[in-house]
PDB file of C-alpha atoms in Angstrom:
ATOM      1  CA  UNK X   1     135.981  63.857  41.652  1.00  0.00           C
ATOM      2  CA  UNK X   2     134.031  63.954  38.379  1.00  0.00           C
ATOM      3  CA  UNK X   3     132.829  67.225  36.792  1.00  0.00           C
ATOM      4  CA  UNK X   4     129.338  66.902  38.104  1.00  0.00           C
ATOM      5  CA  UNK X   5     130.666  66.330  41.588  1.00  0.00           C
ATOM      6  CA  UNK X   6     133.082  69.282  41.271  1.00  0.00           C
ATOM      7  CA  UNK X   7     130.084  71.612  39.994  1.00  0.00           C
ATOM      8  CA  UNK X   8     127.807  70.529  42.953  1.00  0.00           C
ATOM      9  CA  UNK X   9     130.656  71.048  45.628  1.00  0.00           C
ATOM     10  CA  UNK X  10     131.300  74.518  44.300  1.00  0.00           C
ATOM     11  CA  UNK X  11     127.586  75.130  44.113  1.00  0.00           C
ATOM     12  CA  UNK X  12     127.154  74.014  47.791  1.00  0.00           C
ATOM     13  CA  UNK X  13     130.028  76.306  48.801  1.00  0.00           C
ATOM     14  CA  UNK X  14     128.380  79.378  47.018  1.00  0.00           C
ATOM     15  CA  UNK X  15     125.070  78.722  48.457  1.00  0.00           C
ATOM     16  CA  UNK X  16     126.321  78.662  51.988  1.00  0.00           C
ATOM     17  CA  UNK X  17     127.366  82.186  51.461  1.00  0.00           C
ATOM     18  CA  UNK X  18     124.882  83.686  48.786  1.00  0.00           C
ATOM     19  CA  UNK X  19     122.100  81.250  49.101  1.00  0.00           C
ATOM     20  CA  UNK X  20     120.859  78.747  46.453  1.00  0.00           C
ATOM     21  CA  UNK X  21     119.517  81.707  44.385  1.00  0.00           C
ATOM     22  CA  UNK X  22     123.181  82.913  44.231  1.00  0.00           C
ATOM     23  CA  UNK X  23     124.101  79.663  42.414  1.00  0.00           C
ATOM     24  CA  UNK X  24     123.829  80.234  38.738  1.00  0.00           C
ATOM     25  CA  UNK X  25     124.888  78.346  35.705  1.00  0.00           C
ATOM     26  CA  UNK X  26     126.897  81.104  34.444  1.00  0.00           C
ATOM     27  CA  UNK X  27     128.709  81.800  37.713  1.00  0.00           C
ATOM     28  CA  UNK X  28     129.619  78.140  38.090  1.00  0.00           C
ATOM     29  CA  UNK X  29     130.965  78.127  34.602  1.00  0.00           C
ATOM     30  CA  UNK X  30     133.275  81.033  35.230  1.00  0.00           C
ATOM     31  CA  UNK X  31     134.443  79.853  38.472  1.00  0.00           C
ATOM     32  CA  UNK X  32     135.184  76.403  37.221  1.00  0.00           C
ATOM     33  CA  UNK X  33     136.548  77.331  33.808  1.00  0.00           C
ATOM     34  CA  UNK X  34     133.810  75.469  32.071  1.00  0.00           C
ATOM     35  CA  UNK X  35     131.478  76.483  29.345  1.00  0.00           C
ATOM     36  CA  UNK X  36     127.795  77.320  30.349  1.00  0.00           C
ATOM     37  CA  UNK X  37     126.694  74.621  28.086  1.00  0.00           C
ATOM     38  CA  UNK X  38     128.973  72.157  29.778  1.00  0.00           C
ATOM     39  CA  UNK X  39     127.577  73.110  33.180  1.00  0.00           C
ATOM     40  CA  UNK X  40     123.933  73.005  31.795  1.00  0.00           C
ATOM     41  CA  UNK X  41     124.249  69.698  30.216  1.00  0.00           C
ATOM     42  CA  UNK X  42     124.610  68.160  33.814  1.00  0.00           C
ATOM     43  CA  UNK X  43     121.344  69.676  35.114  1.00  0.00           C
ATOM     44  CA  UNK X  44     119.261  71.253  32.433  1.00  0.00           C
ATOM     45  CA  UNK X  45     117.419  73.757  34.526  1.00  0.00           C
ATOM     46  CA  UNK X  46     118.183  75.868  37.609  1.00  0.00           C
ATOM     47  CA  UNK X  47     115.841  74.077  39.823  1.00  0.00           C
ATOM     48  CA  UNK X  48     117.490  70.691  39.037  1.00  0.00           C
ATOM     49  CA  UNK X  49     120.816  72.384  39.908  1.00  0.00           C
ATOM     50  CA  UNK X  50     119.406  73.557  43.122  1.00  0.00           C
ATOM     51  CA  UNK X  51     118.030  70.115  44.053  1.00  0.00           C
ATOM     52  CA  UNK X  52     121.216  68.430  43.203  1.00  0.00           C
ATOM     53  CA  UNK X  53     123.092  70.933  45.313  1.00  0.00           C
ATOM     54  CA  UNK X  54     120.931  70.253  48.326  1.00  0.00           C
ATOM     55  CA  UNK X  55     121.494  66.433  47.919  1.00  0.00           C
ATOM     56  CA  UNK X  56     125.359  66.910  47.718  1.00  0.00           C
ATOM     57  CA  UNK X  57     125.226  69.198  50.700  1.00  0.00           C
ATOM     58  CA  UNK X  58     123.254  66.410  52.557  1.00  0.00           C
ATOM     59  CA  UNK X  59     125.809  63.761  51.595  1.00  0.00           C
ATOM     60  CA  UNK X  60     128.642  65.860  52.962  1.00  0.00           C
ATOM     61  CA  UNK X  61     126.710  66.660  56.124  1.00  0.00           C
ATOM     62  CA  UNK X  62     126.034  62.970  56.647  1.00  0.00           C
ATOM     63  CA  UNK X  63     129.722  62.077  56.203  1.00  0.00           C
ATOM     64  CA  UNK X  64     130.968  65.001  58.402  1.00  0.00           C
ATOM     65  CA  UNK X  65     128.267  64.807  61.195  1.00  0.00           C
ATOM     66  CA  UNK X  66     126.066  61.707  61.229  1.00  0.00           C
ATOM     67  CA  UNK X  67     127.953  58.764  59.988  1.00  0.00           C
ATOM     68  CA  UNK X  68     130.083  58.179  63.029  1.00  0.00           C
ATOM     69  CA  UNK X  69     126.973  57.570  65.184  1.00  0.00           C
ATOM     70  CA  UNK X  70     127.193  58.020  68.913  1.00  0.00           C
ATOM     71  CA  UNK X  71     125.351  59.972  71.457  1.00  0.00           C
ATOM     72  CA  UNK X  72     123.348  63.147  71.242  1.00  0.00           C
ATOM     73  CA  UNK X  73     126.426  65.046  72.651  1.00  0.00           C
ATOM     74  CA  UNK X  74     128.727  63.199  70.108  1.00  0.00           C
ATOM     75  CA  UNK X  75     126.540  64.258  67.184  1.00  0.00           C
ATOM     76  CA  UNK X  76     126.384  67.838  68.563  1.00  0.00           C
ATOM     77  CA  UNK X  77     130.017  68.095  68.893  1.00  0.00           C
ATOM     78  CA  UNK X  78     130.619  66.944  65.444  1.00  0.00           C
ATOM     79  CA  UNK X  79     127.977  69.395  64.131  1.00  0.00           C
ATOM     80  CA  UNK X  80     129.864  72.433  65.925  1.00  0.00           C
ATOM     81  CA  UNK X  81     133.219  71.086  64.544  1.00  0.00           C
ATOM     82  CA  UNK X  82     131.659  70.986  60.903  1.00  0.00           C
ATOM     83  CA  UNK X  83     130.458  74.485  61.349  1.00  0.00           C
ATOM     84  CA  UNK X  84     133.665  75.825  62.851  1.00  0.00           C
ATOM     85  CA  UNK X  85     135.897  74.203  60.282  1.00  0.00           C
ATOM     86  CA  UNK X  86     133.822  75.841  57.674  1.00  0.00           C
ATOM     87  CA  UNK X  87     133.127  72.788  55.697  1.00  0.00           C
ATOM     88  CA  UNK X  88     131.128  75.208  53.666  1.00  0.00           C
ATOM     89  CA  UNK X  89     132.686  78.798  53.914  1.00  0.00           C
ATOM     90  CA  UNK X  90     129.351  80.460  54.878  1.00  0.00           C
ATOM     91  CA  UNK X  91     128.776  78.021  57.766  1.00  0.00           C
ATOM     92  CA  UNK X  92     126.127  75.317  57.763  1.00  0.00           C
ATOM     93  CA  UNK X  93     124.638  74.888  54.285  1.00  0.00           C
ATOM     94  CA  UNK X  94     121.350  73.933  55.755  1.00  0.00           C
ATOM     95  CA  UNK X  95     121.101  76.967  58.137  1.00  0.00           C
ATOM     96  CA  UNK X  96     121.479  79.261  55.294  1.00  0.00           C
ATOM     97  CA  UNK X  97     119.196  77.560  52.804  1.00  0.00           C
ATOM     98  CA  UNK X  98     116.338  76.658  55.260  1.00  0.00           C
ATOM     99  CA  UNK X  99     116.047  80.393  55.913  1.00  0.00           C
ATOM    100  CA  UNK X 100     116.207  81.207  52.290  1.00  0.00           C
ATOM    101  CA  UNK X 101     113.420  78.948  51.275  1.00  0.00           C
ATOM    102  CA  UNK X 102     111.334  78.878  54.474  1.00  0.00           C
ATOM    103  CA  UNK X 103     108.395  80.827  53.063  1.00  0.00           C
ATOM    104  CA  UNK X 104     108.648  79.551  49.447  1.00  0.00           C
ATOM    105  CA  UNK X 105     106.781  76.656  47.841  1.00  0.00           C
ATOM    106  CA  UNK X 106     108.361  74.119  45.481  1.00  0.00           C
ATOM    107  CA  UNK X 107     110.521  71.106  45.089  1.00  0.00           C
ATOM    108  CA  UNK X 108     113.659  72.864  46.595  1.00  0.00           C
ATOM    109  CA  UNK X 109     111.790  73.784  49.676  1.00  0.00           C
ATOM    110  CA  UNK X 110     110.327  70.164  49.927  1.00  0.00           C
ATOM    111  CA  UNK X 111     113.975  68.834  49.763  1.00  0.00           C
ATOM    112  CA  UNK X 112     115.102  71.047  52.537  1.00  0.00           C
ATOM    113  CA  UNK X 113     111.972  70.177  54.684  1.00  0.00           C
ATOM    114  CA  UNK X 114     112.779  66.579  54.146  1.00  0.00           C
ATOM    115  CA  UNK X 115     116.339  67.074  55.304  1.00  0.00           C
ATOM    116  CA  UNK X 116     115.264  68.939  58.260  1.00  0.00           C
ATOM    117  CA  UNK X 117     112.683  66.348  59.223  1.00  0.00           C
ATOM    118  CA  UNK X 118     115.222  63.538  59.014  1.00  0.00           C
ATOM    119  CA  UNK X 119     117.799  65.666  61.081  1.00  0.00           C
ATOM    120  CA  UNK X 120     115.317  66.485  63.750  1.00  0.00           C
ATOM    121  CA  UNK X 121     114.067  62.948  63.821  1.00  0.00           C
ATOM    122  CA  UNK X 122     117.528  61.721  64.452  1.00  0.00           C
ATOM    123  CA  UNK X 123     117.976  64.213  67.299  1.00  0.00           C
ATOM    124  CA  UNK X 124     114.669  63.027  68.755  1.00  0.00           C
ATOM    125  CA  UNK X 125     115.474  59.418  68.616  1.00  0.00           C
ATOM    126  CA  UNK X 126     118.856  60.243  70.360  1.00  0.00           C
ATOM    127  CA  UNK X 127     117.406  62.255  73.231  1.00  0.00           C
ATOM    128  CA  UNK X 128     113.946  60.683  73.336  1.00  0.00           C
ATOM    129  CA  UNK X 129     112.184  64.086  73.594  1.00  0.00           C
ATOM    130  CA  UNK X 130     110.812  66.253  70.735  1.00  0.00           C
ATOM    131  CA  UNK X 131     111.275  69.394  72.734  1.00  0.00           C
ATOM    132  CA  UNK X 132     114.829  68.809  73.588  1.00  0.00           C
ATOM    133  CA  UNK X 133     115.565  67.941  69.919  1.00  0.00           C
ATOM    134  CA  UNK X 134     114.151  71.433  68.908  1.00  0.00           C
ATOM    135  CA  UNK X 135     116.260  72.999  71.526  1.00  0.00           C
ATOM    136  CA  UNK X 136     119.510  71.136  70.398  1.00  0.00           C
ATOM    137  CA  UNK X 137     118.897  72.234  66.760  1.00  0.00           C
ATOM    138  CA  UNK X 138     118.141  75.841  67.771  1.00  0.00           C
ATOM    139  CA  UNK X 139     121.370  76.022  69.770  1.00  0.00           C
ATOM    140  CA  UNK X 140     123.419  74.625  66.958  1.00  0.00           C
ATOM    141  CA  UNK X 141     121.971  76.903  64.603  1.00  0.00           C
ATOM    142  CA  UNK X 142     122.435  79.937  66.763  1.00  0.00           C
ATOM    143  CA  UNK X 143     126.157  78.918  67.259  1.00  0.00           C
ATOM    144  CA  UNK X 144     126.688  78.868  63.451  1.00  0.00           C
ATOM    145  CA  UNK X 145     125.002  82.239  62.771  1.00  0.00           C
ATOM    146  CA  UNK X 146     126.679  83.985  65.702  1.00  0.00           C
ATOM    147  CA  UNK X 147     130.080  82.625  64.670  1.00  0.00           C
ATOM    148  CA  UNK X 148     129.699  83.525  61.085  1.00  0.00           C
ATOM    149  CA  UNK X 149     128.091  86.962  61.622  1.00  0.00           C
ATOM    150  CA  UNK X 150     130.480  88.165  64.162  1.00  0.00           C
ATOM    151  CA  UNK X 151     133.437  86.118  63.289  1.00  0.00           C
ATOM    152  CA  UNK X 152     133.559  85.018  66.713  1.00  0.00           C
ATOM    153  CA  UNK X 153     134.322  81.369  67.524  1.00  0.00           C
ATOM    154  CA  UNK X 154     133.372  81.769  71.139  1.00  0.00           C
ATOM    155  CA  UNK X 155     129.885  81.017  70.134  1.00  0.00           C
ATOM    156  CA  UNK X 156     130.879  77.255  69.655  1.00  0.00           C
ATOM    157  CA  UNK X 157     132.141  77.035  73.307  1.00  0.00           C
ATOM    158  CA  UNK X 158     128.938  78.837  74.634  1.00  0.00           C
ATOM    159  CA  UNK X 159     126.698  76.442  72.894  1.00  0.00           C
ATOM    160  CA  UNK X 160     128.652  73.378  74.063  1.00  0.00           C
ATOM    161  CA  UNK X 161     128.147  74.758  77.696  1.00  0.00           C
ATOM    162  CA  UNK X 162     124.326  75.172  76.998  1.00  0.00           C
ATOM    163  CA  UNK X 163     124.062  71.759  75.406  1.00  0.00           C
ATOM    164  CA  UNK X 164     125.756  70.002  78.215  1.00  0.00           C
ATOM    165  CA  UNK X 165     123.477  71.674  80.668  1.00  0.00           C
ATOM    166  CA  UNK X 166     120.400  70.989  78.641  1.00  0.00           C
ATOM    167  CA  UNK X 167     121.215  67.388  77.989  1.00  0.00           C
ATOM    168  CA  UNK X 168     121.919  66.721  81.854  1.00  0.00           C
ATOM    169  CA  UNK X 169     118.623  68.489  82.648  1.00  0.00           C
ATOM    170  CA  UNK X 170     115.851  65.905  83.207  1.00  0.00           C
ATOM    171  CA  UNK X 171     112.901  66.033  80.773  1.00  0.00           C
ATOM    172  CA  UNK X 172     110.073  68.286  82.310  1.00  0.00           C
ATOM    173  CA  UNK X 173     112.459  70.484  84.302  1.00  0.00           C
ATOM    174  CA  UNK X 174     112.500  73.152  81.695  1.00  0.00           C
ATOM    175  CA  UNK X 175     111.309  76.500  82.886  1.00  0.00           C
ATOM    176  CA  UNK X 176     108.712  78.331  80.876  1.00  0.00           C
ATOM    177  CA  UNK X 177     110.073  81.573  79.426  1.00  0.00           C
ATOM    178  CA  UNK X 178     106.733  83.576  79.616  1.00  0.00           C
ATOM    179  CA  UNK X 179     103.016  83.056  79.800  1.00  0.00           C
ATOM    180  CA  UNK X 180     100.251  85.493  78.787  1.00  0.00           C
ATOM    181  CA  UNK X 181      99.554  86.342  82.316  1.00  0.00           C
ATOM    182  CA  UNK X 182     103.064  86.990  83.723  1.00  0.00           C
ATOM    183  CA  UNK X 183     104.777  90.370  84.228  1.00  0.00           C
ATOM    184  CA  UNK X 184     107.996  89.389  82.436  1.00  0.00           C
ATOM    185  CA  UNK X 185     109.618  91.494  79.712  1.00  0.00           C
ATOM    186  CA  UNK X 186     108.966  88.724  77.103  1.00  0.00           C
ATOM    187  CA  UNK X 187     105.301  88.973  77.659  1.00  0.00           C
ATOM    188  CA  UNK X 188     105.328  92.736  76.961  1.00  0.00           C
ATOM    189  CA  UNK X 189     107.377  92.318  73.785  1.00  0.00           C
ATOM    190  CA  UNK X 190     104.518  92.699  71.585  1.00  0.00           C
ATOM    191  CA  UNK X 191     103.604  96.124  72.989  1.00  0.00           C
ATOM    192  CA  UNK X 192     107.077  97.662  72.570  1.00  0.00           C
ATOM    193  CA  UNK X 193     108.729  99.048  69.545  1.00  0.00           C
ATOM    194  CA  UNK X 194     111.840  97.053  68.526  1.00  0.00           C
ATOM    195  CA  UNK X 195     114.424  98.232  68.009  1.00  0.00           C
ATOM    196  CA  UNK X 196     113.999 101.272  70.303  1.00  0.00           C
ATOM    197  CA  UNK X 197     113.795 104.435  68.604  1.00  0.00           C
TER     198      UNK X 197
END
């Protein structure tokens, strides 16, 4: 791998743990045994480094998860394996960075949005339903965060079971969680203090 590739791989690894704001030219120089000017010469500015890191992570994600093709379940299995093997040490690079940049404006957020749109479009194409694509992405994201936060790999099997059940469920058979007029706990959540004092 060339020096630019090595820099971007390490940047993506760091970002999966500390976010893209944790990726600095100085930190990369120290960790890779390079001069700051050597790292800087590849990118010129922090935003360019961040954008290039997003693109590198997308290449890795495509190779690990998408490239082999297959069904929605095949893709989901590879996604869970990619997270479980810690291809990026902090779990899924995009789960971490989407949260970090969700409320920000700029080119880095735009790159993350574009990745997410492509990902959800692929999920939707495979399952033929936007709602199911949303749910699959949410379940995969939940598995990644639960497994990383609690260092508990059982989240992957829980999500596998949930995905199999959801994929087997005919479209339109989903149950509504809560409506404004029902008496469920969810409908009263806005009137309670959380966490309880």
